[in-house]
Amino acid sequence: MSQVQPIVITGGARRIGLALTQHFVSLGQPVIISYRTRYPVISELEQAGVCCIAADFSTDEGVLDFARQIKEQSPAGLRAIIHNASQWIAEGGATSDADVMAAMLQIHVRTPYLLNQQLAGITGTDEPASGDIVHFTDYVVERGSDKHIAYAASKAALDNLTRSFAIKLAPRIKVNAIAPSLIMFNPQDDDQYRQKALDKSLMKIAPGEQEIIHLVDYLLSSKYATGRTFAVDGGRHLR
Protein backbone atom coordinates (compact mmCIF):
# COMPACT_ATOMS: atom_id res chain seq x y z
CA MET A 1 0.00 0.00 0.00
CA SER A 2 1.50 3.34 -1.05
CA GLN A 3 2.08 6.07 1.49
CA VAL A 4 -0.19 9.11 1.54
CA GLN A 5 1.76 12.23 0.67
CA PRO A 6 1.72 14.83 3.46
CA ILE A 7 0.71 18.47 3.17
CA VAL A 8 3.21 21.06 4.42
CA ILE A 9 1.76 24.11 6.21
CA THR A 10 4.17 26.82 7.30
CA GLY A 11 3.05 28.55 10.48
CA GLY A 12 0.63 25.70 11.03
CA ALA A 13 0.16 26.13 14.78
CA ARG A 14 -1.68 29.45 14.95
CA ARG A 15 -4.94 30.95 13.72
CA ILE A 16 -5.74 30.02 10.11
CA GLY A 17 -2.70 27.79 9.86
CA LEU A 18 -3.83 25.85 12.92
CA ALA A 19 -7.39 25.60 11.58
CA LEU A 20 -6.06 24.13 8.33
CA THR A 21 -3.83 21.69 10.21
CA GLN A 22 -6.72 20.46 12.35
CA HIS A 23 -8.97 20.23 9.28
CA PHE A 24 -6.57 17.98 7.39
CA VAL A 25 -5.92 15.85 10.48
CA SER A 26 -9.68 15.28 10.78
CA LEU A 27 -9.62 13.94 7.21
CA GLY A 28 -6.80 11.53 7.99
CA GLN A 29 -4.40 13.55 5.83
CA PRO A 30 -0.76 13.52 7.03
CA VAL A 31 0.47 17.04 7.81
CA ILE A 32 3.89 18.59 8.40
CA ILE A 33 3.97 22.06 9.93
CA SER A 34 6.59 24.63 10.78
CA TYR A 35 6.42 26.63 13.98
CA ARG A 36 8.54 29.44 15.39
CA THR A 37 7.45 29.31 19.03
CA ARG A 38 6.49 26.11 20.85
CA TYR A 39 2.95 26.85 22.00
CA PRO A 40 1.14 24.25 24.15
CA VAL A 41 -0.93 23.28 21.09
CA ILE A 42 2.22 21.84 19.48
CA SER A 43 2.16 18.90 21.90
CA GLU A 44 -1.52 18.29 21.10
CA LEU A 45 -0.77 18.32 17.37
CA GLU A 46 2.12 15.91 17.83
CA GLN A 47 -0.16 13.54 19.75
CA ALA A 48 -2.59 13.75 16.82
CA GLY A 49 0.18 12.61 14.48
CA VAL A 50 1.27 15.94 13.03
CA CYS A 51 4.98 16.26 12.27
CA CYS A 52 5.93 19.58 13.90
CA ILE A 53 9.28 21.11 12.92
CA ALA A 54 10.77 24.15 14.66
CA ALA A 55 11.95 26.48 11.92
CA ASP A 56 13.70 29.84 11.77
CA PHE A 57 12.73 31.56 8.54
CA SER A 58 14.60 34.76 9.42
CA THR A 59 17.64 33.46 7.52
CA ASP A 60 18.09 31.55 4.27
CA GLU A 61 20.00 28.92 6.22
CA GLY A 62 16.98 28.33 8.43
CA VAL A 63 14.70 28.01 5.41
CA LEU A 64 17.01 25.54 3.68
CA ASP A 65 17.36 23.50 6.88
CA PHE A 66 13.57 23.24 7.08
CA ALA A 67 13.48 22.07 3.45
CA ARG A 68 16.11 19.45 4.25
CA GLN A 69 14.05 18.12 7.16
CA ILE A 70 10.92 18.03 4.98
CA LYS A 71 12.73 15.86 2.45
CA GLU A 72 13.87 13.50 5.22
CA GLN A 73 10.31 13.22 6.57
CA SER A 74 8.67 12.70 3.16
CA PRO A 75 10.01 9.64 1.32
CA ALA A 76 6.77 9.50 -0.73
CA GLY A 77 6.92 13.18 -1.62
CA LEU A 78 4.43 15.95 -0.82
CA ARG A 79 0.79 16.47 -1.75
CA ALA A 80 0.88 20.25 -1.30
CA ILE A 81 2.75 23.19 0.20
CA ILE A 82 0.69 25.90 1.92
CA HIS A 83 2.67 29.07 2.64
CA ASN A 84 0.86 30.51 5.64
CA ALA A 85 3.78 31.79 7.80
CA SER A 86 3.65 35.57 8.01
CA GLN A 87 4.61 38.63 10.04
CA TRP A 88 2.91 42.01 10.23
CA ILE A 89 5.38 44.78 11.05
CA ALA A 90 4.67 48.48 10.61
CA GLU A 91 7.12 51.24 9.81
CA GLY A 92 7.91 53.82 12.48
CA GLY A 93 8.53 51.50 15.41
CA ALA A 94 11.71 50.53 17.24
CA THR A 95 12.94 48.60 14.19
CA SER A 96 14.56 50.65 11.42
CA ASP A 97 12.65 50.93 8.16
CA ALA A 98 15.45 49.11 6.35
CA ASP A 99 15.22 46.19 8.78
CA VAL A 100 11.43 46.14 8.49
CA MET A 101 11.68 45.79 4.71
CA ALA A 102 14.36 43.10 5.02
CA ALA A 103 12.25 41.10 7.49
CA MET A 104 9.10 41.35 5.34
CA LEU A 105 10.92 40.27 2.19
CA GLN A 106 12.57 37.40 4.06
CA ILE A 107 9.38 35.83 5.41
CA HIS A 108 7.00 36.63 2.54
CA VAL A 109 9.26 36.34 -0.51
CA ARG A 110 12.58 34.60 0.08
CA THR A 111 11.10 31.86 2.26
CA PRO A 112 8.35 30.71 -0.15
CA TYR A 113 10.67 31.21 -3.12
CA LEU A 114 13.39 29.00 -1.65
CA LEU A 115 10.97 26.38 -0.34
CA ASN A 116 9.24 26.15 -3.73
CA GLN A 117 12.60 25.77 -5.46
CA GLN A 118 13.70 23.10 -2.99
CA LEU A 119 10.47 21.12 -2.67
CA ALA A 120 8.64 21.39 -5.99
CA GLY A 121 10.60 18.40 -7.26
CA ILE A 122 9.04 16.13 -4.63
CA THR A 123 5.53 17.65 -4.77
CA GLY A 124 2.77 15.75 -6.56
CA THR A 125 3.46 12.88 -8.93
CA ASP A 126 4.11 12.64 -12.66
CA GLU A 127 0.41 13.21 -13.32
CA PRO A 128 -1.04 16.64 -14.25
CA ALA A 129 -2.54 18.63 -11.33
CA SER A 130 -1.24 16.11 -8.80
CA GLY A 131 0.43 18.70 -6.56
CA ASP A 132 -0.44 22.14 -5.22
CA ILE A 133 1.27 25.24 -3.89
CA VAL A 134 -0.85 27.86 -2.14
CA HIS A 135 0.51 31.30 -1.21
CA PHE A 136 -1.26 33.45 1.37
CA THR A 137 -1.02 37.06 0.24
CA ASP A 138 -3.28 39.87 1.49
CA TYR A 139 -6.07 42.21 0.47
CA VAL A 140 -3.65 45.16 0.79
CA VAL A 141 -1.81 43.97 -2.34
CA GLU A 142 -4.67 45.53 -4.31
CA ARG A 143 -4.65 48.95 -2.65
CA GLY A 144 -1.39 49.42 -0.70
CA SER A 145 -0.98 50.52 2.91
CA ASP A 146 0.50 53.75 4.27
CA LYS A 147 1.20 52.16 7.68
CA HIS A 148 2.54 48.80 6.49
CA ILE A 149 4.38 49.72 3.30
CA ALA A 150 7.00 46.96 3.44
CA TYR A 151 4.40 44.35 4.39
CA ALA A 152 2.15 45.28 1.47
CA ALA A 153 5.08 45.36 -0.98
CA SER A 154 6.33 41.94 0.13
CA LYS A 155 2.89 40.39 -0.19
CA ALA A 156 2.63 41.91 -3.68
CA ALA A 157 5.90 40.21 -4.59
CA LEU A 158 4.51 36.91 -3.30
CA ASP A 159 1.42 37.46 -5.44
CA ASN A 160 3.68 37.78 -8.49
CA LEU A 161 5.58 34.63 -7.53
CA THR A 162 2.26 32.81 -7.79
CA ARG A 163 2.05 33.43 -11.51
CA SER A 164 5.72 32.75 -12.19
CA PHE A 165 5.69 29.40 -10.38
CA ALA A 166 2.36 28.48 -12.01
CA ILE A 167 4.04 28.85 -15.40
CA LYS A 168 7.19 27.02 -14.33
CA LEU A 169 5.53 24.05 -12.62
CA ALA A 170 2.54 23.38 -14.89
CA PRO A 171 0.91 21.03 -15.60
CA ARG A 172 2.13 18.85 -12.73
CA ILE A 173 1.68 21.41 -9.94
CA LYS A 174 -1.03 24.06 -9.63
CA VAL A 175 0.03 27.30 -7.94
CA ASN A 176 -2.54 29.74 -6.55
CA ALA A 177 -2.81 32.52 -3.99
CA ILE A 178 -5.41 33.46 -1.41
CA ALA A 179 -5.74 37.16 -0.57
CA PRO A 180 -7.82 37.59 2.60
CA SER A 181 -8.86 40.73 4.43
CA LEU A 182 -10.54 40.34 7.84
CA ILE A 183 -11.23 36.65 8.49
CA MET A 184 -11.18 36.34 12.28
CA PHE A 185 -10.55 38.60 15.25
CA ASN A 186 -7.95 38.25 17.98
CA PRO A 187 -9.32 37.70 21.50
CA GLN A 188 -7.89 41.05 22.65
CA ASP A 189 -9.65 43.11 19.95
CA ASP A 190 -12.13 45.47 21.61
CA ASP A 191 -15.68 46.21 20.45
CA GLN A 192 -14.79 49.56 18.91
CA TYR A 193 -12.02 48.03 16.78
CA ARG A 194 -14.23 45.12 15.76
CA GLN A 195 -17.07 47.37 14.58
CA LYS A 196 -14.70 49.63 12.66
CA ALA A 197 -13.16 46.60 10.94
CA LEU A 198 -16.55 45.07 10.11
CA ASP A 199 -17.76 48.32 8.54
CA LYS A 200 -14.97 48.19 5.94
CA SER A 201 -16.60 45.35 4.00
CA LEU A 202 -19.93 45.01 2.26
CA MET A 203 -20.75 41.80 4.11
CA LYS A 204 -19.98 43.26 7.59
CA ILE A 205 -18.93 39.97 9.16
CA ALA A 206 -15.76 38.18 10.17
CA PRO A 207 -16.49 34.90 8.38
CA GLY A 208 -14.09 32.71 10.37
CA GLU A 209 -11.53 30.14 9.36
CA GLN A 210 -14.03 27.86 7.61
CA GLU A 211 -14.17 30.36 4.74
CA ILE A 212 -10.47 29.74 4.06
CA ILE A 213 -10.71 25.99 4.66
CA HIS A 214 -13.45 25.68 2.02
CA LEU A 215 -11.35 27.61 -0.49
CA VAL A 216 -8.21 25.56 0.15
CA ASP A 217 -10.25 22.36 -0.28
CA TYR A 218 -11.50 23.68 -3.62
CA LEU A 219 -8.02 24.62 -4.83
CA LEU A 220 -6.60 21.22 -3.92
CA SER A 221 -9.47 19.38 -5.60
CA SER A 222 -9.48 21.46 -8.79
CA LYS A 223 -7.78 20.10 -11.88
CA TYR A 224 -7.79 23.41 -13.73
CA ALA A 225 -7.36 26.46 -11.49
CA THR A 226 -3.79 27.73 -11.47
CA GLY A 227 -1.92 31.02 -11.52
CA ARG A 228 -4.81 32.88 -9.90
CA THR A 229 -5.29 34.97 -6.78
CA PHE A 230 -8.55 34.32 -4.94
CA ALA A 231 -9.72 37.34 -2.95
CA VAL A 232 -11.64 36.72 0.28
CA ASP A 233 -12.54 40.26 1.30
CA GLY A 234 -16.30 40.43 1.75
CA GLY A 235 -16.60 42.99 -1.06
CA ARG A 236 -14.16 45.33 0.68
CA HIS A 237 -12.62 46.27 -2.67
CA LEU A 238 -15.94 47.96 -3.58
CA ARG A 239 -16.08 50.23 -0.55
CSV table of C-alpha atoms in Angstrom, one decimal:
chain,number,residue,atom,x,y,z
A,1,MET,CA,0.0,0.0,0.0
A,2,SER,CA,1.5,3.3,-1.0
A,3,GLN,CA,2.1,6.1,1.5
A,4,VAL,CA,-0.2,9.1,1.5
A,5,GLN,CA,1.8,12.2,0.7
A,6,PRO,CA,1.7,14.8,3.5
A,7,ILE,CA,0.7,18.5,3.2
A,8,VAL,CA,3.2,21.1,4.4
A,9,ILE,CA,1.8,24.1,6.2
A,10,THR,CA,4.2,26.8,7.3
A,11,GLY,CA,3.0,28.5,10.5
A,12,GLY,CA,0.6,25.7,11.0
A,13,ALA,CA,0.2,26.1,14.8
A,14,ARG,CA,-1.7,29.4,15.0
A,15,ARG,CA,-4.9,30.9,13.7
A,16,ILE,CA,-5.7,30.0,10.1
A,17,GLY,CA,-2.7,27.8,9.9
A,18,LEU,CA,-3.8,25.8,12.9
A,19,ALA,CA,-7.4,25.6,11.6
A,20,LEU,CA,-6.1,24.1,8.3
A,21,THR,CA,-3.8,21.7,10.2
A,22,GLN,CA,-6.7,20.5,12.4
A,23,HIS,CA,-9.0,20.2,9.3
A,24,PHE,CA,-6.6,18.0,7.4
A,25,VAL,CA,-5.9,15.9,10.5
A,26,SER,CA,-9.7,15.3,10.8
A,27,LEU,CA,-9.6,13.9,7.2
A,28,GLY,CA,-6.8,11.5,8.0
A,29,GLN,CA,-4.4,13.5,5.8
A,30,PRO,CA,-0.8,13.5,7.0
A,31,VAL,CA,0.5,17.0,7.8
A,32,ILE,CA,3.9,18.6,8.4
A,33,ILE,CA,4.0,22.1,9.9
A,34,SER,CA,6.6,24.6,10.8
A,35,TYR,CA,6.4,26.6,14.0
A,36,ARG,CA,8.5,29.4,15.4
A,37,THR,CA,7.5,29.3,19.0
A,38,ARG,CA,6.5,26.1,20.8
A,39,TYR,CA,3.0,26.9,22.0
A,40,PRO,CA,1.1,24.3,24.1
A,41,VAL,CA,-0.9,23.3,21.1
A,42,ILE,CA,2.2,21.8,19.5
A,43,SER,CA,2.2,18.9,21.9
A,44,GLU,CA,-1.5,18.3,21.1
A,45,LEU,CA,-0.8,18.3,17.4
A,46,GLU,CA,2.1,15.9,17.8
A,47,GLN,CA,-0.2,13.5,19.8
A,48,ALA,CA,-2.6,13.8,16.8
A,49,GLY,CA,0.2,12.6,14.5
A,50,VAL,CA,1.3,15.9,13.0
A,51,CYS,CA,5.0,16.3,12.3
A,52,CYS,CA,5.9,19.6,13.9
A,53,ILE,CA,9.3,21.1,12.9
A,54,ALA,CA,10.8,24.1,14.7
A,55,ALA,CA,12.0,26.5,11.9
A,56,ASP,CA,13.7,29.8,11.8
A,57,PHE,CA,12.7,31.6,8.5
A,58,SER,CA,14.6,34.8,9.4
A,59,THR,CA,17.6,33.5,7.5
A,60,ASP,CA,18.1,31.6,4.3
A,61,GLU,CA,20.0,28.9,6.2
A,62,GLY,CA,17.0,28.3,8.4
A,63,VAL,CA,14.7,28.0,5.4
A,64,LEU,CA,17.0,25.5,3.7
A,65,ASP,CA,17.4,23.5,6.9
A,66,PHE,CA,13.6,23.2,7.1
A,67,ALA,CA,13.5,22.1,3.5
A,68,ARG,CA,16.1,19.4,4.3
A,69,GLN,CA,14.0,18.1,7.2
A,70,ILE,CA,10.9,18.0,5.0
A,71,LYS,CA,12.7,15.9,2.4
A,72,GLU,CA,13.9,13.5,5.2
A,73,GLN,CA,10.3,13.2,6.6
A,74,SER,CA,8.7,12.7,3.2
A,75,PRO,CA,10.0,9.6,1.3
A,76,ALA,CA,6.8,9.5,-0.7
A,77,GLY,CA,6.9,13.2,-1.6
A,78,LEU,CA,4.4,15.9,-0.8
A,79,ARG,CA,0.8,16.5,-1.7
A,80,ALA,CA,0.9,20.3,-1.3
A,81,ILE,CA,2.7,23.2,0.2
A,82,ILE,CA,0.7,25.9,1.9
A,83,HIS,CA,2.7,29.1,2.6
A,84,ASN,CA,0.9,30.5,5.6
A,85,ALA,CA,3.8,31.8,7.8
A,86,SER,CA,3.6,35.6,8.0
A,87,GLN,CA,4.6,38.6,10.0
A,88,TRP,CA,2.9,42.0,10.2
A,89,ILE,CA,5.4,44.8,11.0
A,90,ALA,CA,4.7,48.5,10.6
A,91,GLU,CA,7.1,51.2,9.8
A,92,GLY,CA,7.9,53.8,12.5
A,93,GLY,CA,8.5,51.5,15.4
A,94,ALA,CA,11.7,50.5,17.2
A,95,THR,CA,12.9,48.6,14.2
A,96,SER,CA,14.6,50.7,11.4
A,97,ASP,CA,12.6,50.9,8.2
A,98,ALA,CA,15.5,49.1,6.4
A,99,ASP,CA,15.2,46.2,8.8
A,100,VAL,CA,11.4,46.1,8.5
A,101,MET,CA,11.7,45.8,4.7
A,102,ALA,CA,14.4,43.1,5.0
A,103,ALA,CA,12.2,41.1,7.5
A,104,MET,CA,9.1,41.4,5.3
A,105,LEU,CA,10.9,40.3,2.2
A,106,GLN,CA,12.6,37.4,4.1
A,107,ILE,CA,9.4,35.8,5.4
A,108,HIS,CA,7.0,36.6,2.5
A,109,VAL,CA,9.3,36.3,-0.5
A,110,ARG,CA,12.6,34.6,0.1
A,111,THR,CA,11.1,31.9,2.3
A,112,PRO,CA,8.3,30.7,-0.2
A,113,TYR,CA,10.7,31.2,-3.1
A,114,LEU,CA,13.4,29.0,-1.6
A,115,LEU,CA,11.0,26.4,-0.3
A,116,ASN,CA,9.2,26.1,-3.7
A,117,GLN,CA,12.6,25.8,-5.5
A,118,GLN,CA,13.7,23.1,-3.0
A,119,LEU,CA,10.5,21.1,-2.7
A,120,ALA,CA,8.6,21.4,-6.0
A,121,GLY,CA,10.6,18.4,-7.3
A,122,ILE,CA,9.0,16.1,-4.6
A,123,THR,CA,5.5,17.6,-4.8
A,124,GLY,CA,2.8,15.8,-6.6
A,125,THR,CA,3.5,12.9,-8.9
A,126,ASP,CA,4.1,12.6,-12.7
A,127,GLU,CA,0.4,13.2,-13.3
A,128,PRO,CA,-1.0,16.6,-14.2
A,129,ALA,CA,-2.5,18.6,-11.3
A,130,SER,CA,-1.2,16.1,-8.8
A,131,GLY,CA,0.4,18.7,-6.6
A,132,ASP,CA,-0.4,22.1,-5.2
A,133,ILE,CA,1.3,25.2,-3.9
A,134,VAL,CA,-0.9,27.9,-2.1
A,135,HIS,CA,0.5,31.3,-1.2
A,136,PHE,CA,-1.3,33.5,1.4
A,137,THR,CA,-1.0,37.1,0.2
A,138,ASP,CA,-3.3,39.9,1.5
A,139,TYR,CA,-6.1,42.2,0.5
A,140,VAL,CA,-3.7,45.2,0.8
A,141,VAL,CA,-1.8,44.0,-2.3
A,142,GLU,CA,-4.7,45.5,-4.3
A,143,ARG,CA,-4.7,48.9,-2.6
A,144,GLY,CA,-1.4,49.4,-0.7
A,145,SER,CA,-1.0,50.5,2.9
A,146,ASP,CA,0.5,53.8,4.3
A,147,LYS,CA,1.2,52.2,7.7
A,148,HIS,CA,2.5,48.8,6.5
A,149,ILE,CA,4.4,49.7,3.3
A,150,ALA,CA,7.0,47.0,3.4
A,151,TYR,CA,4.4,44.4,4.4
A,152,ALA,CA,2.2,45.3,1.5
A,153,ALA,CA,5.1,45.4,-1.0
A,154,SER,CA,6.3,41.9,0.1
A,155,LYS,CA,2.9,40.4,-0.2
A,156,ALA,CA,2.6,41.9,-3.7
A,157,ALA,CA,5.9,40.2,-4.6
A,158,LEU,CA,4.5,36.9,-3.3
A,159,ASP,CA,1.4,37.5,-5.4
A,160,ASN,CA,3.7,37.8,-8.5
A,161,LEU,CA,5.6,34.6,-7.5
A,162,THR,CA,2.3,32.8,-7.8
A,163,ARG,CA,2.0,33.4,-11.5
A,164,SER,CA,5.7,32.7,-12.2
A,165,PHE,CA,5.7,29.4,-10.4
A,166,ALA,CA,2.4,28.5,-12.0
A,167,ILE,CA,4.0,28.9,-15.4
A,168,LYS,CA,7.2,27.0,-14.3
A,169,LEU,CA,5.5,24.1,-12.6
A,170,ALA,CA,2.5,23.4,-14.9
A,171,PRO,CA,0.9,21.0,-15.6
A,172,ARG,CA,2.1,18.8,-12.7
A,173,ILE,CA,1.7,21.4,-9.9
A,174,LYS,CA,-1.0,24.1,-9.6
A,175,VAL,CA,0.0,27.3,-7.9
A,176,ASN,CA,-2.5,29.7,-6.6
A,177,ALA,CA,-2.8,32.5,-4.0
A,178,ILE,CA,-5.4,33.5,-1.4
A,179,ALA,CA,-5.7,37.2,-0.6
A,180,PRO,CA,-7.8,37.6,2.6
A,181,SER,CA,-8.9,40.7,4.4
A,182,LEU,CA,-10.5,40.3,7.8
A,183,ILE,CA,-11.2,36.6,8.5
A,184,MET,CA,-11.2,36.3,12.3
A,185,PHE,CA,-10.6,38.6,15.2
A,186,ASN,CA,-8.0,38.3,18.0
A,187,PRO,CA,-9.3,37.7,21.5
A,188,GLN,CA,-7.9,41.0,22.7
A,189,ASP,CA,-9.6,43.1,20.0
A,190,ASP,CA,-12.1,45.5,21.6
A,191,ASP,CA,-15.7,46.2,20.5
A,192,GLN,CA,-14.8,49.6,18.9
A,193,TYR,CA,-12.0,48.0,16.8
A,194,ARG,CA,-14.2,45.1,15.8
A,195,GLN,CA,-17.1,47.4,14.6
A,196,LYS,CA,-14.7,49.6,12.7
A,197,ALA,CA,-13.2,46.6,10.9
A,198,LEU,CA,-16.5,45.1,10.1
A,199,ASP,CA,-17.8,48.3,8.5
A,200,LYS,CA,-15.0,48.2,5.9
A,201,SER,CA,-16.6,45.3,4.0
A,202,LEU,CA,-19.9,45.0,2.3
A,203,MET,CA,-20.8,41.8,4.1
A,204,LYS,CA,-20.0,43.3,7.6
A,205,ILE,CA,-18.9,40.0,9.2
A,206,ALA,CA,-15.8,38.2,10.2
A,207,PRO,CA,-16.5,34.9,8.4
A,208,GLY,CA,-14.1,32.7,10.4
A,209,GLU,CA,-11.5,30.1,9.4
A,210,GLN,CA,-14.0,27.9,7.6
A,211,GLU,CA,-14.2,30.4,4.7
A,212,ILE,CA,-10.5,29.7,4.1
A,213,ILE,CA,-10.7,26.0,4.7
A,214,HIS,CA,-13.5,25.7,2.0
A,215,LEU,CA,-11.3,27.6,-0.5
A,216,VAL,CA,-8.2,25.6,0.2
A,217,ASP,CA,-10.3,22.4,-0.3
A,218,TYR,CA,-11.5,23.7,-3.6
A,219,LEU,CA,-8.0,24.6,-4.8
A,220,LEU,CA,-6.6,21.2,-3.9
A,221,SER,CA,-9.5,19.4,-5.6
A,222,SER,CA,-9.5,21.5,-8.8
A,223,LYS,CA,-7.8,20.1,-11.9
A,224,TYR,CA,-7.8,23.4,-13.7
A,225,ALA,CA,-7.4,26.5,-11.5
A,226,THR,CA,-3.8,27.7,-11.5
A,227,GLY,CA,-1.9,31.0,-11.5
A,228,ARG,CA,-4.8,32.9,-9.9
A,229,THR,CA,-5.3,35.0,-6.8
A,230,PHE,CA,-8.5,34.3,-4.9
A,231,ALA,CA,-9.7,37.3,-3.0
A,232,VAL,CA,-11.6,36.7,0.3
A,233,ASP,CA,-12.5,40.3,1.3
A,234,GLY,CA,-16.3,40.4,1.7
A,235,GLY,CA,-16.6,43.0,-1.1
A,236,ARG,CA,-14.2,45.3,0.7
A,237,HIS,CA,-12.6,46.3,-2.7
A,238,LEU,CA,-15.9,48.0,-3.6
A,239,ARG,CA,-16.1,50.2,-0.5
